[in-house]
Coordinates of C-alpha atoms and ligand atoms in Angstrom, one line a residue:
Chain A
X1 CA -46.3 0.9 -64.1
X2 CA -46.2 3.9 -61.7
X3 CA -45.6 1.8 -58.6
X4 CA -48.4 2.0 -56.1
X5 CA -48.7 5.7 -56.1
X6 CA -52.3 5.9 -54.8
X7 CA -51.1 4.7 -51.3
X8 CA -50.1 8.2 -50.3
X9 CA -53.4 9.8 -51.1
X10 CA -55.2 7.1 -49.3
X11 CA -52.9 7.3 -46.2
X12 CA -53.0 11.1 -46.2
X13 CA -56.8 11.0 -46.1
X14 CA -56.8 8.7 -43.0
X15 CA -54.1 10.6 -41.1
X16 CA -55.5 14.0 -41.7
X17 CA -59.0 12.8 -40.9
X18 CA -57.8 11.6 -37.6
X19 CA -55.7 14.8 -36.8
X20 CA -58.9 16.7 -37.8
X21 CA -61.0 15.1 -35.1
X22 CA -58.8 16.8 -32.4
X23 CA -58.3 20.1 -34.3
X24 CA -62.1 20.5 -35.3
X25 CA -62.9 19.3 -31.8
X26 CA -61.0 22.1 -30.1
X27 CA -62.2 24.6 -32.8
X28 CA -65.9 23.8 -32.4
X29 CA -65.8 23.3 -28.5
X30 CA -64.2 26.8 -28.0
X31 CA -66.5 28.6 -30.5
X32 CA -69.8 26.9 -29.9
X33 CA -69.8 25.2 -26.5
X34 CA -67.7 27.1 -23.9
X35 CA -69.9 30.1 -24.1
X36 CA -72.6 29.6 -26.7
X37 CA -74.3 32.9 -26.1
X38 CA -71.1 35.1 -26.6
X39 CA -71.3 35.0 -30.5
X40 CA -68.1 35.6 -32.5
X41 CA -66.5 39.1 -32.0
X42 CA -63.3 40.5 -33.3
X43 CA -61.9 41.2 -29.7
X44 CA -62.6 37.7 -28.7
X45 CA -60.7 36.2 -31.7
X46 CA -57.8 38.6 -31.3
X47 CA -57.4 37.7 -27.6
X48 CA -57.4 34.0 -28.4
X49 CA -55.0 34.4 -31.1
X50 CA -52.4 36.1 -28.7
X51 CA -51.7 32.5 -27.6
X52 CA -49.2 30.6 -29.7
X53 CA -51.4 27.6 -29.1
X54 CA -54.4 29.0 -30.8
X55 CA -52.3 30.3 -33.8
X56 CA -50.9 26.8 -34.1
X57 CA -54.3 25.1 -33.8
X58 CA -56.0 27.5 -36.3
X59 CA -53.3 27.4 -38.9
X60 CA -53.1 23.5 -38.6
X61 CA -56.9 23.3 -38.8
X62 CA -56.7 25.5 -42.0
X63 CA -53.9 23.4 -43.5
X64 CA -55.3 19.9 -42.6
X65 CA -59.0 20.7 -43.6
X66 CA -57.9 22.2 -46.9
X67 CA -55.6 19.0 -47.7
X68 CA -58.3 16.5 -46.5
X69 CA -61.2 18.4 -48.1
X70 CA -59.5 18.8 -51.5
X71 CA -58.0 15.3 -51.5
X72 CA -61.4 14.0 -50.8
X73 CA -62.9 15.9 -53.7
X74 CA -60.1 14.4 -55.7
X75 CA -61.1 11.0 -54.6
X76 CA -64.7 11.7 -55.8
X77 CA -63.8 12.9 -59.1
X78 CA -61.3 10.0 -59.7
X79 CA -64.3 7.7 -59.1
X80 CA -65.7 8.7 -62.6
X81 CA -63.1 7.2 -64.8
X82 CA -61.2 10.1 -66.0
X83 CA -58.0 9.7 -68.0
X84 CA -54.7 9.6 -66.4
X85 CA -53.7 12.9 -68.1
X86 CA -56.8 14.5 -66.9
X87 CA -56.2 13.0 -63.3
X88 CA -52.7 14.7 -63.3
X89 CA -54.1 18.0 -64.3
X90 CA -56.7 17.8 -61.6
X91 CA -54.1 17.0 -58.9
X92 CA -52.2 20.2 -60.0
X93 CA -55.4 22.4 -60.0
X94 CA -56.5 21.2 -56.6
X95 CA -53.0 21.7 -55.2
X96 CA -53.0 25.2 -56.5
X97 CA -56.4 26.0 -55.1
X98 CA -55.4 24.4 -51.7
X99 CA -52.2 26.6 -51.4
X100 CA -53.9 29.7 -52.6
X101 CA -56.7 29.2 -50.1
X102 CA -54.2 28.4 -47.3
X103 CA -52.3 31.7 -48.0
X104 CA -55.5 33.7 -48.2
X105 CA -56.9 32.1 -45.0
X106 CA -53.6 32.6 -43.1
X107 CA -53.5 36.3 -44.1
X108 CA -57.0 36.6 -43.0
X109 CA -56.2 35.3 -39.5
X110 CA -53.1 37.5 -39.2
X111 CA -55.4 40.5 -39.5
X112 CA -56.6 39.7 -36.0
X113 CA -52.9 40.0 -34.8
X114 CA -52.6 43.6 -35.8
X115 CA -54.3 45.1 -32.7
Chain B
X1 CA -99.7 -26.1 -53.3
X2 CA -100.2 -22.3 -54.0
X3 CA -99.5 -20.8 -57.4
X4 CA -96.3 -18.7 -57.9
X5 CA -96.4 -15.4 -59.8
X6 CA -93.1 -14.9 -61.7
X7 CA -92.4 -11.4 -63.0
X8 CA -89.3 -11.8 -65.3
X9 CA -87.2 -9.0 -67.1
X10 CA -87.5 -9.4 -70.9
X11 CA -85.4 -7.7 -73.4
X12 CA -84.3 -8.8 -76.8
X13 CA -82.2 -6.0 -78.3
X14 CA -83.0 -7.1 -81.8
X15 CA -86.8 -7.1 -81.4
X16 CA -87.6 -4.7 -78.4
X17 CA -87.3 -1.0 -78.1
X18 CA -87.2 -1.2 -74.4
X19 CA -87.2 -3.9 -71.7
X20 CA -90.3 -4.9 -70.1
X21 CA -91.6 -7.1 -67.2
X22 CA -93.5 -10.2 -68.2
X23 CA -95.7 -12.1 -65.6
X24 CA -96.5 -15.7 -65.5
X25 CA -98.7 -17.7 -63.3
X26 CA -97.1 -21.0 -62.5
X27 CA -98.0 -24.1 -60.4
X28 CA -95.9 -24.2 -57.1
X29 CA -94.4 -27.3 -55.7
X30 CA -92.6 -28.1 -52.4
X31 CA -88.8 -27.4 -52.7
X32 CA -89.0 -25.6 -56.0
X33 CA -86.2 -23.3 -56.9
X34 CA -86.1 -20.1 -58.9
X35 CA -84.1 -21.9 -61.6
X36 CA -86.7 -24.6 -61.9
X37 CA -89.4 -21.9 -62.1
X38 CA -87.5 -20.5 -65.2
X39 CA -87.3 -23.9 -66.7
X40 CA -91.1 -24.2 -66.2
X41 CA -91.5 -21.1 -68.3
X42 CA -89.0 -22.4 -70.9
X43 CA -90.6 -25.7 -71.3
X44 CA -94.2 -24.8 -71.1
X45 CA -94.8 -21.1 -71.8
X46 CA -92.1 -19.4 -73.8
X47 CA -89.1 -21.1 -75.4
X48 CA -87.4 -17.8 -76.2
X49 CA -86.5 -16.8 -72.5
X50 CA -83.0 -16.6 -72.2
X51 CA -80.9 -17.5 -69.1
X52 CA -77.5 -19.0 -68.1
X53 CA -77.2 -22.0 -65.9
X54 CA -75.0 -25.2 -65.8
X55 CA -74.3 -27.1 -62.5
X56 CA -77.6 -26.4 -60.6
X57 CA -75.7 -26.9 -57.4
X58 CA -74.2 -23.4 -56.7
X59 CA -70.7 -24.2 -57.9
X60 CA -70.5 -22.9 -61.5
X61 CA -71.7 -19.4 -60.9
X62 CA -73.6 -19.2 -64.2
X63 CA -77.1 -18.5 -62.9
X64 CA -76.3 -15.4 -60.7
X65 CA -79.4 -13.1 -61.1
X66 CA -81.1 -10.3 -59.3
X67 CA -84.0 -11.8 -57.5
X68 CA -86.5 -10.0 -55.2
X69 CA -84.1 -7.1 -54.5
X70 CA -80.9 -9.3 -53.9
X71 CA -78.2 -10.9 -55.8
X72 CA -78.8 -14.5 -55.7
X73 CA -78.0 -17.8 -57.5
X74 CA -81.2 -19.0 -59.1
X75 CA -80.3 -22.7 -58.6
X76 CA -80.0 -22.6 -54.8
X77 CA -82.8 -20.0 -54.1
X78 CA -85.8 -21.6 -52.6
X79 CA -89.1 -19.9 -53.8
X80 CA -90.7 -20.7 -50.5
X81 CA -88.1 -18.3 -48.8
X82 CA -89.3 -15.4 -51.0
X83 CA -93.0 -15.7 -50.9
X84 CA -95.2 -16.4 -53.9
X85 CA -94.3 -13.4 -56.0
X86 CA -90.9 -13.4 -57.7
X87 CA -89.2 -10.4 -59.4
X88 CA -86.2 -11.8 -61.5
X89 CA -84.0 -9.5 -63.4
X90 CA -80.5 -9.8 -65.0
X91 CA -77.5 -8.6 -62.8
X92 CA -77.8 -4.8 -62.3
X93 CA -75.5 -2.3 -64.0
X94 CA -74.3 -4.8 -66.6
X95 CA -75.0 -4.8 -70.2
X96 CA -77.9 -7.1 -71.1
X97 CA -77.4 -9.4 -74.0
X98 CA -80.8 -10.9 -73.9
X99 CA -83.3 -11.4 -70.9
X100 CA -81.4 -12.6 -68.0
X101 CA -78.1 -13.0 -69.8
X102 CA -75.5 -10.2 -69.3
X103 CA -72.2 -9.5 -70.8
X104 CA -69.5 -11.0 -68.4
X105 CA -66.6 -10.1 -70.6
X106 CA -65.4 -7.1 -68.7
X107 CA -65.6 -9.0 -65.4
X108 CA -63.5 -11.9 -66.7
X109 CA -60.9 -9.6 -68.5
X110 CA -60.4 -7.9 -65.2
X111 CA -60.0 -11.2 -63.4
X112 CA -57.4 -12.3 -65.9
X113 CA -55.6 -9.0 -65.3
X114 CA -54.5 -9.8 -61.8
X115 CA -52.8 -13.2 -63.0
X116 CA -55.1 -15.6 -61.0
X117 CA -52.5 -18.5 -60.7
X118 CA -49.6 -19.1 -58.6
X119 CA -46.5 -17.1 -59.7
X120 CA -43.0 -18.2 -58.8
X121 CA -39.5 -17.4 -60.0
X122 CA -37.6 -19.8 -57.7
X123 CA -36.6 -23.3 -58.6
X124 CA -39.2 -25.9 -57.8
X125 CA -38.1 -27.9 -54.7
X126 CA -37.5 -31.6 -54.7
X127 CA -41.0 -32.7 -53.8
X128 CA -43.6 -29.9 -53.6
X129 CA -44.2 -26.4 -52.8
X130 CA -45.5 -27.0 -49.4
X131 CA -48.7 -25.4 -47.8
X132 CA -49.6 -26.2 -44.3
X133 CA -53.2 -27.0 -43.3
X134 CA -53.4 -23.7 -41.5
X135 CA -52.3 -21.8 -44.4
X136 CA -54.9 -23.6 -46.5
X137 CA -57.6 -22.9 -44.0
X138 CA -56.8 -19.1 -44.3
X139 CA -57.7 -19.1 -48.0
X140 CA -60.7 -21.5 -47.6
X141 CA -63.3 -18.7 -47.6
X142 CA -61.7 -16.9 -50.7
X143 CA -61.4 -19.9 -52.8
X144 CA -65.0 -20.6 -52.5
X145 CA -65.6 -17.9 -55.0
X146 CA -67.3 -19.2 -58.1
X147 CA -66.9 -16.0 -60.2
X148 CA -70.7 -15.5 -60.6
X149 CA -70.2 -11.7 -61.0
X150 CA -72.8 -10.6 -58.2
X151 CA -70.1 -8.6 -56.3
X152 CA -69.0 -6.9 -59.5
X153 CA -72.6 -6.0 -60.4
X154 CA -73.2 -4.5 -56.9
X155 CA -70.2 -2.2 -56.5
X156 CA -70.8 1.5 -57.0
X157 CA -67.0 1.9 -57.8
X158 CA -67.6 -0.5 -60.8
X159 CA -70.7 1.4 -62.0
X160 CA -68.7 4.6 -62.6
X161 CA -65.2 3.2 -62.8
X162 CA -64.8 1.7 -66.3
X163 CA -61.4 0.3 -65.6
X164 CA -61.9 -0.5 -62.0
X165 CA -61.0 -4.0 -61.2
X166 CA -63.9 -4.7 -59.0
X167 CA -64.2 -6.8 -55.9
X168 CA -63.7 -10.2 -57.2
X169 CA -60.5 -9.5 -59.0
X170 CA -59.1 -7.7 -56.0
X171 CA -60.2 -10.4 -53.7
X172 CA -58.4 -13.0 -55.9
X173 CA -55.4 -10.9 -56.0
X174 CA -55.2 -11.0 -52.2
X175 CA -55.9 -14.7 -52.2
X176 CA -52.7 -15.3 -54.1
X177 CA -50.5 -12.9 -52.2
X178 CA -51.9 -14.7 -49.1
X179 CA -50.8 -18.0 -50.4
X180 CA -47.4 -19.0 -49.0
X181 CA -46.4 -20.9 -52.3
X182 CA -46.9 -17.7 -54.4
X183 CA -44.0 -15.3 -55.1
X184 CA -45.9 -12.6 -57.1
X185 CA -46.6 -10.1 -54.4
X186 CA -44.6 -7.3 -55.9
X187 CA -46.1 -7.9 -59.4
X188 CA -49.7 -8.1 -58.1
X189 CA -49.5 -5.2 -55.9
X190 CA -48.2 -3.2 -58.8
X191 CA -51.1 -4.3 -60.9
X192 CA -53.8 -3.5 -58.3
X193 CA -52.5 -0.8 -56.0
X194 CA -53.1 2.0 -58.6
X195 CA -55.3 5.0 -58.6
X196 CA -57.9 3.3 -60.8
X197 CA -57.4 0.1 -58.9
X198 CA -57.5 -0.7 -55.3
X199 CA -57.9 2.7 -54.1
X200 CA -61.3 3.1 -55.6
X201 CA -62.7 0.8 -53.1
X202 CA -64.5 2.8 -50.4
X203 CA -65.4 -0.1 -48.0
X204 CA -69.1 0.1 -49.1
X205 CA -69.6 -3.6 -48.3
X206 CA -72.1 -4.0 -51.3
X207 CA -69.9 -6.9 -52.6
X208 CA -69.9 -8.7 -49.2
X209 CA -73.8 -8.3 -49.0
X210 CA -74.2 -9.5 -52.5
X211 CA -71.9 -12.5 -52.5
X212 CA -74.1 -15.7 -52.7
X213 CA -71.3 -17.8 -51.2
X214 CA -71.0 -15.5 -48.1
X215 CA -67.5 -14.5 -48.8
X216 CA -66.4 -11.3 -47.0
X217 CA -64.6 -9.5 -50.1
X218 CA -64.2 -6.3 -48.2
X219 CA -62.0 -8.0 -45.7
X220 CA -59.8 -9.4 -48.3
X221 CA -59.6 -6.1 -50.1
X222 CA -58.7 -4.3 -46.9
X223 CA -55.9 -6.7 -46.3
X224 CA -54.5 -5.9 -49.7
X225 CA -54.6 -2.3 -49.0
X226 CA -52.7 -3.0 -45.8
X227 CA -50.2 -5.0 -47.7
X228 CA -49.7 -2.3 -50.2
X229 CA -49.4 0.4 -47.6
X230 CA -46.9 -1.7 -45.6
X231 CA -44.7 -2.1 -48.7
X232 CA -44.7 1.5 -49.6
X233 CA -44.0 2.5 -45.9
X234 CA -41.4 -0.1 -45.8
X235 CA -39.5 1.5 -48.6
X236 CA -40.0 -1.1 -51.2
Chain C
X1 CA -75.5 -1.3 -78.6
X2 CA -75.6 1.2 -75.8
X3 CA -79.1 1.9 -74.6
X4 CA -79.5 4.2 -71.7
X5 CA -83.0 3.2 -70.9
X6 CA -81.9 -0.3 -70.9
X7 CA -79.2 0.3 -68.3
X8 CA -81.5 2.3 -66.2
X9 CA -84.1 -0.4 -66.1
X10 CA -81.8 -3.1 -64.8
X11 CA -79.8 -0.7 -62.7
X12 CA -81.9 -1.1 -59.5
X13 CA -81.4 2.1 -57.8
X14 CA -84.5 1.8 -55.5
X15 CA -83.7 3.3 -52.0
X16 CA -85.3 0.2 -50.4
X17 CA -82.5 -2.1 -51.7
X18 CA -79.5 0.1 -50.5
X19 CA -77.7 -1.8 -47.7
X20 CA -76.3 0.0 -44.6
X21 CA -72.7 0.1 -45.9
X22 CA -73.8 2.0 -48.9
X23 CA -75.8 4.3 -46.9
X24 CA -72.7 5.1 -44.8
X25 CA -70.7 5.9 -48.0
X26 CA -73.4 7.9 -49.7
X27 CA -73.7 10.1 -46.5
X28 CA -69.9 10.3 -46.0
X29 CA -69.7 11.6 -49.5
X30 CA -72.5 14.1 -49.3
X31 CA -71.3 15.4 -46.0
X32 CA -67.7 15.7 -47.1
X33 CA -68.6 17.7 -50.1
X34 CA -70.9 20.0 -48.0
X35 CA -67.9 20.5 -45.6
X36 CA -65.5 21.5 -48.4
X37 CA -68.2 24.0 -49.7
X38 CA -68.6 25.3 -46.2
X39 CA -64.8 25.6 -45.6
X40 CA -64.5 27.7 -48.7
X41 CA -67.2 30.0 -47.5
X42 CA -65.8 30.2 -44.0
X43 CA -62.5 31.3 -45.2
X44 CA -64.0 34.0 -47.1
X45 CA -66.2 35.3 -44.3
X46 CA -63.3 35.3 -41.8
X47 CA -61.2 37.3 -44.2
X48 CA -63.4 40.3 -44.1
X49 CA -61.3 41.4 -41.0
X50 CA -58.3 41.6 -43.3
X51 CA -60.1 43.9 -45.8
X52 CA -62.2 46.1 -43.4
X53 CA -60.7 45.5 -39.9
X54 CA -62.5 45.1 -36.6
X55 CA -65.6 47.1 -37.4
X56 CA -66.3 45.3 -40.7
X57 CA -65.7 41.9 -39.0
X58 CA -68.1 42.6 -36.2
X59 CA -70.8 44.0 -38.6
X60 CA -70.6 40.9 -40.6
X61 CA -70.8 38.6 -37.6
X62 CA -73.8 40.6 -36.2
X63 CA -75.5 40.2 -39.5
X64 CA -74.9 36.4 -39.5
X65 CA -76.1 36.1 -36.0
X66 CA -79.9 35.4 -36.7
X67 CA -82.1 32.3 -36.0
X68 CA -82.2 31.2 -39.6
X69 CA -78.4 31.0 -40.1
X70 CA -77.9 29.7 -36.6
X71 CA -80.4 26.9 -37.3
X72 CA -78.4 26.1 -40.4
X73 CA -75.2 26.0 -38.3
X74 CA -76.8 23.3 -36.1
X75 CA -77.1 21.4 -39.5
X76 CA -73.6 21.9 -40.1
X77 CA -72.5 20.7 -36.7
X78 CA -74.7 17.5 -37.3
X79 CA -72.8 17.2 -40.7
X80 CA -69.5 17.4 -38.9
X81 CA -70.3 14.9 -36.2
X82 CA -71.6 12.2 -38.7
X83 CA -68.7 12.8 -41.1
X84 CA -66.2 12.5 -38.3
X85 CA -67.6 9.4 -36.7
X86 CA -68.1 7.6 -39.9
X87 CA -64.6 8.6 -41.0
X88 CA -63.4 6.9 -37.8
X89 CA -65.4 4.0 -38.7
X90 CA -63.6 3.7 -42.0
X91 CA -60.2 4.2 -40.4
X92 CA -61.3 1.3 -38.0
X93 CA -61.8 -0.9 -41.1
X94 CA -58.6 0.2 -42.6
X95 CA -56.7 -0.9 -39.5
X96 CA -58.5 -4.2 -39.9
X97 CA -61.0 -4.0 -37.1
X98 CA -64.7 -4.6 -37.1
X99 CA -65.0 -5.6 -40.8
X100 CA -67.1 -8.7 -40.1
X101 CA -69.3 -6.6 -37.8
X102 CA -69.9 -3.6 -40.1
X103 CA -73.6 -3.3 -39.5
X104 CA -73.2 -3.1 -35.8
X105 CA -70.4 -0.6 -36.2
X106 CA -72.5 1.6 -38.4
X107 CA -75.2 1.4 -35.9
X108 CA -72.9 2.5 -33.3
X109 CA -71.9 5.4 -35.4
X110 CA -75.4 6.5 -35.9
X111 CA -76.3 6.2 -32.1
X112 CA -73.1 8.2 -31.2
X113 CA -74.1 10.8 -33.8
X114 CA -77.5 11.1 -32.3
X115 CA -76.0 11.3 -28.7
X116 CA -73.4 14.0 -29.5
X117 CA -75.9 15.9 -31.6
X118 CA -78.4 15.8 -28.9
X119 CA -75.9 17.2 -26.4
X120 CA -75.2 19.9 -28.9
X121 CA -78.7 20.9 -29.1
X122 CA -79.0 20.9 -25.4
X123 CA -76.2 23.3 -25.0
X124 CA -76.8 25.6 -28.1
X125 CA -80.6 25.8 -28.7
X126 CA -81.3 27.9 -25.7
X127 CA -79.2 30.6 -27.0
X128 CA -80.7 30.7 -30.4
X129 CA -84.4 31.3 -30.1
Ligands
HEM301 C1 -63.5 15.7 -38.3 C2 -62.7 14.7 -38.7 C3 -62.9 14.0 -40.0 C4 -62.6 12.8 -40.2 C5 -62.3 11.7 -39.0 C6 -62.7 12.5 -41.7 C7 -62.5 11.3 -42.1 C8 -62.6 11.0 -43.5 C9 -62.3 9.8 -44.0 C10 -61.7 8.5 -43.4 C11 -62.6 9.8 -45.5 C12 -62.4 8.8 -46.4 C13 -63.6 8.2 -46.8 C14 -63.5 7.0 -47.8 O1 -62.4 6.7 -48.2 O2 -64.5 6.6 -48.2 C15 -63.2 11.1 -45.6 C16 -63.5 11.6 -46.8 C17 -63.7 12.9 -47.2 N1 -63.7 13.9 -46.2 FE1 -63.4 13.9 -44.2 N2 -63.0 13.6 -42.3 C18 -63.0 14.7 -41.4 C19 -63.4 16.1 -41.6 C20 -63.6 16.6 -42.8 C21 -63.7 18.0 -43.2 C22 -63.5 19.1 -42.1 C23 -63.9 18.0 -44.5 C24 -64.0 19.2 -45.4 C25 -63.2 20.1 -45.5 C26 -63.9 16.7 -45.1 C27 -64.1 16.5 -46.4 C28 -64.0 15.1 -47.0 C29 -64.3 14.9 -48.3 C30 -64.7 15.8 -49.4 C31 -64.2 13.4 -48.3 C32 -64.2 12.6 -49.7 C33 -65.6 11.8 -49.6 C34 -65.6 10.6 -50.3 O3 -64.6 10.0 -50.7 O4 -66.6 9.9 -50.5 N3 -63.7 15.8 -44.0 N4 -63.1 11.9 -44.4

């Protein structure tokens, strides 16, 4: 018996979901509601990312949405009675995908800081 | 009284390539139940129709079927509540043995797995293991479960999760952890709070909708999740 | 003996018989998976600034700024609103609230989704067409 392990994935999904309401709320509000006609341009993003607040919000949004999304994908796949061994492999693959996507996405954001 | 049209799912794996619907025109009668309509067929039209029943008063759980789009107990379902046309088929998503009889073995195997009896490791007290009327009232709803399998048949997590315990077994696991006389919390949570167990429940509520005894299984399963989470967060 | 046809026949997957709680779950699943797909696309698109700098980023953004994609983006906003509100509904159940009123809670989610999406249309649509 591997002692109630599933609790963490379940709790993590709830906590990250609630955190995402705020992060995604800020993100969508700033990009689509404050000045809907402006469109997204490099300068605008670069200016925003000069504030520590937005760097933190954007990086947190990246991390939390990747965790929540891939953990959710794992939930969906686990529903199809895969073996315990396959489930362990799946967890590793999704973790690797998540970490790689976070690093790549964070580097992508840093490109806006170079000006 | 008006006639009743019964459409019933027929399938005999030894004879039929495929299942088919068979229609019967039967005399109606005030107060007639779906089970009695099935008896009418059995006695006067086709003695080969197979279905399970026993108590005829909604307490044994044998006659759970899928009737006019819902899980129901044939014995307590009034035909007059459904109109004159009946569609009766076996519990969906379960292996059909013959006609309305399905394979209940996986359901009961999983029920046994959660140890559906009081567990104790302490010495019995002088008189009795006491349960207060309030404690008893708390489990009243849950112990009205008659293990008919309706919830199990209705649950999407069961459809795809071969080893998923299913609503009834999880509800019973909570029923015992919620019993003051039981000392099996750790054991039962270890059995149920697994990746393939409790966490495959996605609060879909199909079980609660399907239950012919109106038990809110989702409520019990949610309580069990909370118990498991509290235990892990509490460092046990 | 396993007979796929037999299972299908007694599976009852007719839409008419799907209760509200199951609709909630099906939609949560579809929207969640859509969002994962979109997130990956989103990361890729934003990363063009890393490869081609300001000029490249602005060219891409300009190219994506057309009525068809902006309409799809409205769909994305609807997807997020529903998934977030229904997610909160599930968290509510997990905390132990509203379980015995799940139909009403789901109705509330749908109404709120409609209201917030309506407001989004009101703000954004004039700038699209
Ligand atoms: C905005 C706030 C969000 C909230 C409150 C939220 C909440 C939730 C909750 C509570 C679940 C669990 C559902 C269940 O156990 O049945 C869930 C599932 C899921 N979420 Fe989110 N979520 C949010 C945003 C996102 C985003 C941005 C993505 C994509 C990256 C996403 C992808 C998923 C996926 C794939 C699932 C699994 C679906 C399933 O199990 O059926 N969610 N979400």
